[in-house]
XYZ file of N, CA and C in Angstrom:
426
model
N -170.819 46.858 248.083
C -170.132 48.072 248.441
C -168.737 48.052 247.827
N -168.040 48.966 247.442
C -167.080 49.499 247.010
C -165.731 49.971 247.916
N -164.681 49.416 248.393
C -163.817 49.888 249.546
C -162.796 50.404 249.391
N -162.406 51.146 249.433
C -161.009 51.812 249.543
C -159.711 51.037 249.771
N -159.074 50.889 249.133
C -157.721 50.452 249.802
C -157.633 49.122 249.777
N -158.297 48.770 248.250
C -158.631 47.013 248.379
C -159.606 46.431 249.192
N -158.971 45.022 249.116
C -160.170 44.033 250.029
C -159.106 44.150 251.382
N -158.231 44.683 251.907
C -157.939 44.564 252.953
C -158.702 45.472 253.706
N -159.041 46.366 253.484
C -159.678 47.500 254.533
C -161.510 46.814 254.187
N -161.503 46.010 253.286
C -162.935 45.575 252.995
C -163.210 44.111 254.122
N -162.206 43.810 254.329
C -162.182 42.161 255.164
C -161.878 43.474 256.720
N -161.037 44.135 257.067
C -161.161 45.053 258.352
C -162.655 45.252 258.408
N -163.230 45.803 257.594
C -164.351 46.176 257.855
C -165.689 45.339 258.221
N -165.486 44.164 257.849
C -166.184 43.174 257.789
C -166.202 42.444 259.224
N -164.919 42.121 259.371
C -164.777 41.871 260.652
C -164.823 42.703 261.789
N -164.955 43.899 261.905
C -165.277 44.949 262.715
C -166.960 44.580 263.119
N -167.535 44.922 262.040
C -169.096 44.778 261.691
C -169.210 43.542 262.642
N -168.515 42.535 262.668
C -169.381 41.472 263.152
C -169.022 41.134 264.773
N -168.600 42.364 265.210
C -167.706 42.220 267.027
C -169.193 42.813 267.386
N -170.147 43.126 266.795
C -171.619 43.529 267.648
C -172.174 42.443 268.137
N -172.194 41.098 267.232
C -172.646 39.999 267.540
C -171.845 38.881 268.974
N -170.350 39.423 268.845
C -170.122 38.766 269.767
C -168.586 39.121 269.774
N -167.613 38.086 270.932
C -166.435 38.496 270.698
C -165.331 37.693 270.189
N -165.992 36.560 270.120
C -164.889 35.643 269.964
C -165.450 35.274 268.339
N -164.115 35.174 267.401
C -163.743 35.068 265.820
C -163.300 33.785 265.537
N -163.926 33.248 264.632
C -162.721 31.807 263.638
C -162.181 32.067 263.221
N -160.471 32.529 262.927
C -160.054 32.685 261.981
C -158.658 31.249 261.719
N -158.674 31.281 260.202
C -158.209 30.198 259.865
C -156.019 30.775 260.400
N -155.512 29.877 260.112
C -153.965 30.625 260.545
C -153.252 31.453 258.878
N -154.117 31.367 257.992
C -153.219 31.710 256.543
C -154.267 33.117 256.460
N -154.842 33.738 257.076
C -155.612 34.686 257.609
C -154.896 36.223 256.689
N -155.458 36.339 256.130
C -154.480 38.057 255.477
C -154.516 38.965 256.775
N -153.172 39.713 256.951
C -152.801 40.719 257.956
C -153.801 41.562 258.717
N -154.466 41.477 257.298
C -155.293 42.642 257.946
C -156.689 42.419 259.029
N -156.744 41.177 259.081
C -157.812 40.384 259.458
C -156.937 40.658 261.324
N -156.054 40.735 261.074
C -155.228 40.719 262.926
C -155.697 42.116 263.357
N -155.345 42.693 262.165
C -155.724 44.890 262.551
C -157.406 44.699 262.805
N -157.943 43.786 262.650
C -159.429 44.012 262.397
C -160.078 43.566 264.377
N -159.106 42.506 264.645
C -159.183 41.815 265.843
C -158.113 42.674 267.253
N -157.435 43.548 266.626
C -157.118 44.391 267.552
C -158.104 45.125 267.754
N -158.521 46.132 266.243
C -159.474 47.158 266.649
C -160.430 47.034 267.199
N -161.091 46.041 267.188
C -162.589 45.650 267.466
C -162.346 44.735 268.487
N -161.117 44.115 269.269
C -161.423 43.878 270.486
C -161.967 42.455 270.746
N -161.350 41.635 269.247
C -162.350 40.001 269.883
C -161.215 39.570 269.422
N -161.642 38.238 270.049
C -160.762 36.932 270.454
C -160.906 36.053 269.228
N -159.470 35.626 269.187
C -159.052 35.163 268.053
C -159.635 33.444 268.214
N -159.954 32.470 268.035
C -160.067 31.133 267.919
C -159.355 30.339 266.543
N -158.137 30.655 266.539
C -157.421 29.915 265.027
C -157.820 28.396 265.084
N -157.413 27.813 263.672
C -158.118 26.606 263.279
C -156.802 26.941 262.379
N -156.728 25.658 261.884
C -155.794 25.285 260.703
C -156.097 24.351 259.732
N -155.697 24.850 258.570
C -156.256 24.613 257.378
C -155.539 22.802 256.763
N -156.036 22.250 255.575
C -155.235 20.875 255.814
C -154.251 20.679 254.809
N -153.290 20.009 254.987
C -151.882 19.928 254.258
C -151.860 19.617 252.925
N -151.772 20.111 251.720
C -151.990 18.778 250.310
C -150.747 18.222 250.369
N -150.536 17.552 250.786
C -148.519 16.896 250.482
C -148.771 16.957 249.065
N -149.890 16.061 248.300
C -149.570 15.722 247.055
C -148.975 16.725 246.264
N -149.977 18.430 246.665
C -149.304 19.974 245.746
C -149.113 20.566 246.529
N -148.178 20.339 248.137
C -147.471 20.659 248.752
C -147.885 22.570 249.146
N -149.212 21.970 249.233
C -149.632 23.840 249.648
C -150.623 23.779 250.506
N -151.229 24.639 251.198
C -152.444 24.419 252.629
C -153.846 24.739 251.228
N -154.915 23.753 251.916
C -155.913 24.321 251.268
C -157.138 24.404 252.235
N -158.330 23.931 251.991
C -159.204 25.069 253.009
C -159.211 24.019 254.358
N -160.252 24.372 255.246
C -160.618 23.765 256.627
C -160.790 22.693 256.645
N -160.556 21.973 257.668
C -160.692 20.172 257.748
C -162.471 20.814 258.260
N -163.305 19.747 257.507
C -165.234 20.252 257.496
C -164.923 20.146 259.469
N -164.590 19.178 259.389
C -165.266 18.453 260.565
C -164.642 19.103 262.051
N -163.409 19.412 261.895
C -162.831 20.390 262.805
C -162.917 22.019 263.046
N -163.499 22.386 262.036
C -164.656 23.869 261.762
C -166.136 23.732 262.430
N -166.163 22.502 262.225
C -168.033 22.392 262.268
C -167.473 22.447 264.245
N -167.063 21.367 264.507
C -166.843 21.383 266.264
C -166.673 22.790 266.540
N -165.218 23.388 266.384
C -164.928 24.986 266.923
C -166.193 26.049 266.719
N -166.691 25.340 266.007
C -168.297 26.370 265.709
C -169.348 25.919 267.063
N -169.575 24.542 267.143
C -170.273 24.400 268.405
C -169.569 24.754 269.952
N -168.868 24.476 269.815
C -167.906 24.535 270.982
C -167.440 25.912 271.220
N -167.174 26.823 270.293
C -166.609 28.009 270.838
C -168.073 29.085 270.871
N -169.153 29.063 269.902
C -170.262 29.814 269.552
C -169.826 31.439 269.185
N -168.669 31.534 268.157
C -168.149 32.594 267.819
C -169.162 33.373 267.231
N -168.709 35.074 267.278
C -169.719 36.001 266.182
C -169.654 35.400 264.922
N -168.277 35.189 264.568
C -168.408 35.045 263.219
C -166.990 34.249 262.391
N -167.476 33.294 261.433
C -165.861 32.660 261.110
C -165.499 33.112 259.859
N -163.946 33.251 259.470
C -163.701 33.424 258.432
C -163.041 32.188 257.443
N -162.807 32.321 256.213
C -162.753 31.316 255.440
C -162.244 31.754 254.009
N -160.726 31.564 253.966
C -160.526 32.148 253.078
C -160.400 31.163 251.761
N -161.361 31.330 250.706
C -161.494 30.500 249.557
C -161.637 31.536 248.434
N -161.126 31.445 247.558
C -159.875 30.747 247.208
C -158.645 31.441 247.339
N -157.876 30.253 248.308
C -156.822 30.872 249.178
C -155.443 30.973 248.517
N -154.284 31.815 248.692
C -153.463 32.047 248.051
C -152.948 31.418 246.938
N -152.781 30.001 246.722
C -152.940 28.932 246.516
C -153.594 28.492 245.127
N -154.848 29.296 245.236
C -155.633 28.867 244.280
C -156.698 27.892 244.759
N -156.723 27.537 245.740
C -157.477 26.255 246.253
C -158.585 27.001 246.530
N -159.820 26.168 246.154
C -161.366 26.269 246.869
C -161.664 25.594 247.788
N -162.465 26.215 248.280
C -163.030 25.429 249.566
C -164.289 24.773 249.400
N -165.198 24.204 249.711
C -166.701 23.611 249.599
C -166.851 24.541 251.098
N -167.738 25.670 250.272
C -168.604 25.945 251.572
C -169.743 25.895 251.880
N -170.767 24.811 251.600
C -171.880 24.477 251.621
C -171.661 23.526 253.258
N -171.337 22.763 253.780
C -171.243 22.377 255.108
C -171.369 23.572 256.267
N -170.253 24.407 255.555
C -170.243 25.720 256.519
C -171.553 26.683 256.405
N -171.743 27.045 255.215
C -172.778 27.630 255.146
C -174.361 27.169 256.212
N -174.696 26.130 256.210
C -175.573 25.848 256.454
C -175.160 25.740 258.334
N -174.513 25.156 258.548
C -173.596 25.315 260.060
C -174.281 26.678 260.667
N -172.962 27.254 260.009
C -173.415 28.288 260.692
C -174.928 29.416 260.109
N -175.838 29.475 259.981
C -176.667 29.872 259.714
C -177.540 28.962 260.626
N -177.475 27.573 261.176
C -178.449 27.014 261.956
C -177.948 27.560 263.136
N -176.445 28.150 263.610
C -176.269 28.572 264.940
C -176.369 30.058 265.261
N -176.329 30.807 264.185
C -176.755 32.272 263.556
C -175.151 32.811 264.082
N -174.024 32.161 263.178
C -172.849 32.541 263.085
C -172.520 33.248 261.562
N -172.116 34.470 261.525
C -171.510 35.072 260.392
C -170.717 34.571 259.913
N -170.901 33.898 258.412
C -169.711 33.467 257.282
C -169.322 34.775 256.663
N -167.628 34.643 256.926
C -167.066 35.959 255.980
C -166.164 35.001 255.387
N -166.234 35.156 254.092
C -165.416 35.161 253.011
C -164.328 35.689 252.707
N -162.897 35.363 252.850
C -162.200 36.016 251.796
C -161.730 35.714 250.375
N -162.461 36.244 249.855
C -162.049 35.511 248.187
C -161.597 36.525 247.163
N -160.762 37.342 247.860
C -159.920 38.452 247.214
C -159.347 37.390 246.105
N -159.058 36.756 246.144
C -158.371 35.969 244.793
C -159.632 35.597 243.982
N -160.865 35.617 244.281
C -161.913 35.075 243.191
C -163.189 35.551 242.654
N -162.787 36.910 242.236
C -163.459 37.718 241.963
C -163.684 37.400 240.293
N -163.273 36.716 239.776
C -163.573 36.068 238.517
C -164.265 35.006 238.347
N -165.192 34.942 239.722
C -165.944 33.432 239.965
C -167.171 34.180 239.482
N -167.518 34.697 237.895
C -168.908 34.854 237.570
C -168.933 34.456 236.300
N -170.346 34.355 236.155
C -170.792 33.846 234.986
C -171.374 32.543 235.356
N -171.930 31.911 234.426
C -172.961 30.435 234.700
C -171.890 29.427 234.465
N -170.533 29.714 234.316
C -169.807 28.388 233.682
C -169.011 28.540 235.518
N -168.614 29.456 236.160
C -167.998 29.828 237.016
C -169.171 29.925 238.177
N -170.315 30.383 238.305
C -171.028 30.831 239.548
C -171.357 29.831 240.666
N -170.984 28.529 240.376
C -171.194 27.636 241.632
C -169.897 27.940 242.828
N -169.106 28.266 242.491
C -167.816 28.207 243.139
C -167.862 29.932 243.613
N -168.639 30.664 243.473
C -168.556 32.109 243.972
C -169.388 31.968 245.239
N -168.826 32.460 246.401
C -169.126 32.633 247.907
C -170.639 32.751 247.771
N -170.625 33.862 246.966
C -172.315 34.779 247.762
C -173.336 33.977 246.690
N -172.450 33.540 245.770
C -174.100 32.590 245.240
C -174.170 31.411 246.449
N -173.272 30.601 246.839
C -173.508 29.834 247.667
C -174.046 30.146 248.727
N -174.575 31.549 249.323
C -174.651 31.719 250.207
C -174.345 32.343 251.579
N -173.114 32.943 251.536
C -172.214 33.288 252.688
C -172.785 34.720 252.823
N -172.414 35.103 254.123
C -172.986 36.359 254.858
C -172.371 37.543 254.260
N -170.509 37.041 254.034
C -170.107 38.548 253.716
C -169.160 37.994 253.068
N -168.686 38.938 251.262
C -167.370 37.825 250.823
C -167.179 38.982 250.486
N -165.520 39.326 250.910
C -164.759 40.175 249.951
C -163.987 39.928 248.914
N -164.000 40.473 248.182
C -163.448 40.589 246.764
C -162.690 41.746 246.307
N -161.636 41.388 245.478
C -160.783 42.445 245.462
C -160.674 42.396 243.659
N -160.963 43.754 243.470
C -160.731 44.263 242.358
C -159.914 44.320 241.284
N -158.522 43.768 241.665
C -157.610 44.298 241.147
C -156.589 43.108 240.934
N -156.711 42.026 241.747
C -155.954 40.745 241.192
C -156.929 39.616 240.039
């Protein structure tokens, strides 16, 4: 699908979509704004997680596996988000998650507004929806 107004009203929308399944959300704390407008409108509960430190390039990159995988059993959210590749530039491995949540029938949303250039056969391992994920937005224009 095609969204208006960027991937921000495309990640609102996404996360709207998935308050049918339930009410309570993963979202990571480096979360784009609009992901908060998405959890007002729609009325679910936030469950933040935090992402892990690189001292070495002094920037956050994706989820500690093992502290995602717990908040996934433990909280049984609609749906988590995961933003790869995050401001940063950093990827995430979402093959742990993927499979996670799909054995607990939790929605993976993607934000990979930064990696919409993840195609082609030299690039397609590292793109969300070949790996698998429920919903990845992508933004057009960066």
């Amino acid at each position: 699908f095609i969204s208006v107004n960027g991937a921000s009203a495309a990640l609102c929308a996404a996360l709207i979509a998935s308050a049918q399944l339930g009410k309570k959300l993963l979202l990571p704390r480096n979360a784009h704004r609009s992901a908060l407008s998405a959890l007002v409108l729609a009325g679910l509960e936030p469950v933040w997680y935090e992402c892990r430190w690189l001292s070495k390039w002094q920037c956050w990159s994706g989820p500690d596996h093992n502290e995602l995988l717990r908040l996934i059993e433990q909280e049984t959210p609609a749906a988590a988000l995961i933003v790869s590749p995050n401001y940063e530039g950093v990827i995430t491995d979402l093959n742990p998650f993927i499979s996670a949540c799909k054995e607990r029938g939790v929605l993976l949303i993607v934000d990979a507004a930064h990696g919409a250039h993840f195609c082609g056969k030299s690039l397609e391992k590292m793109n969300p929806l070949v790996q698998g994920a429920d919903i990845v937005v992508h933004s057009l224009h960066k």
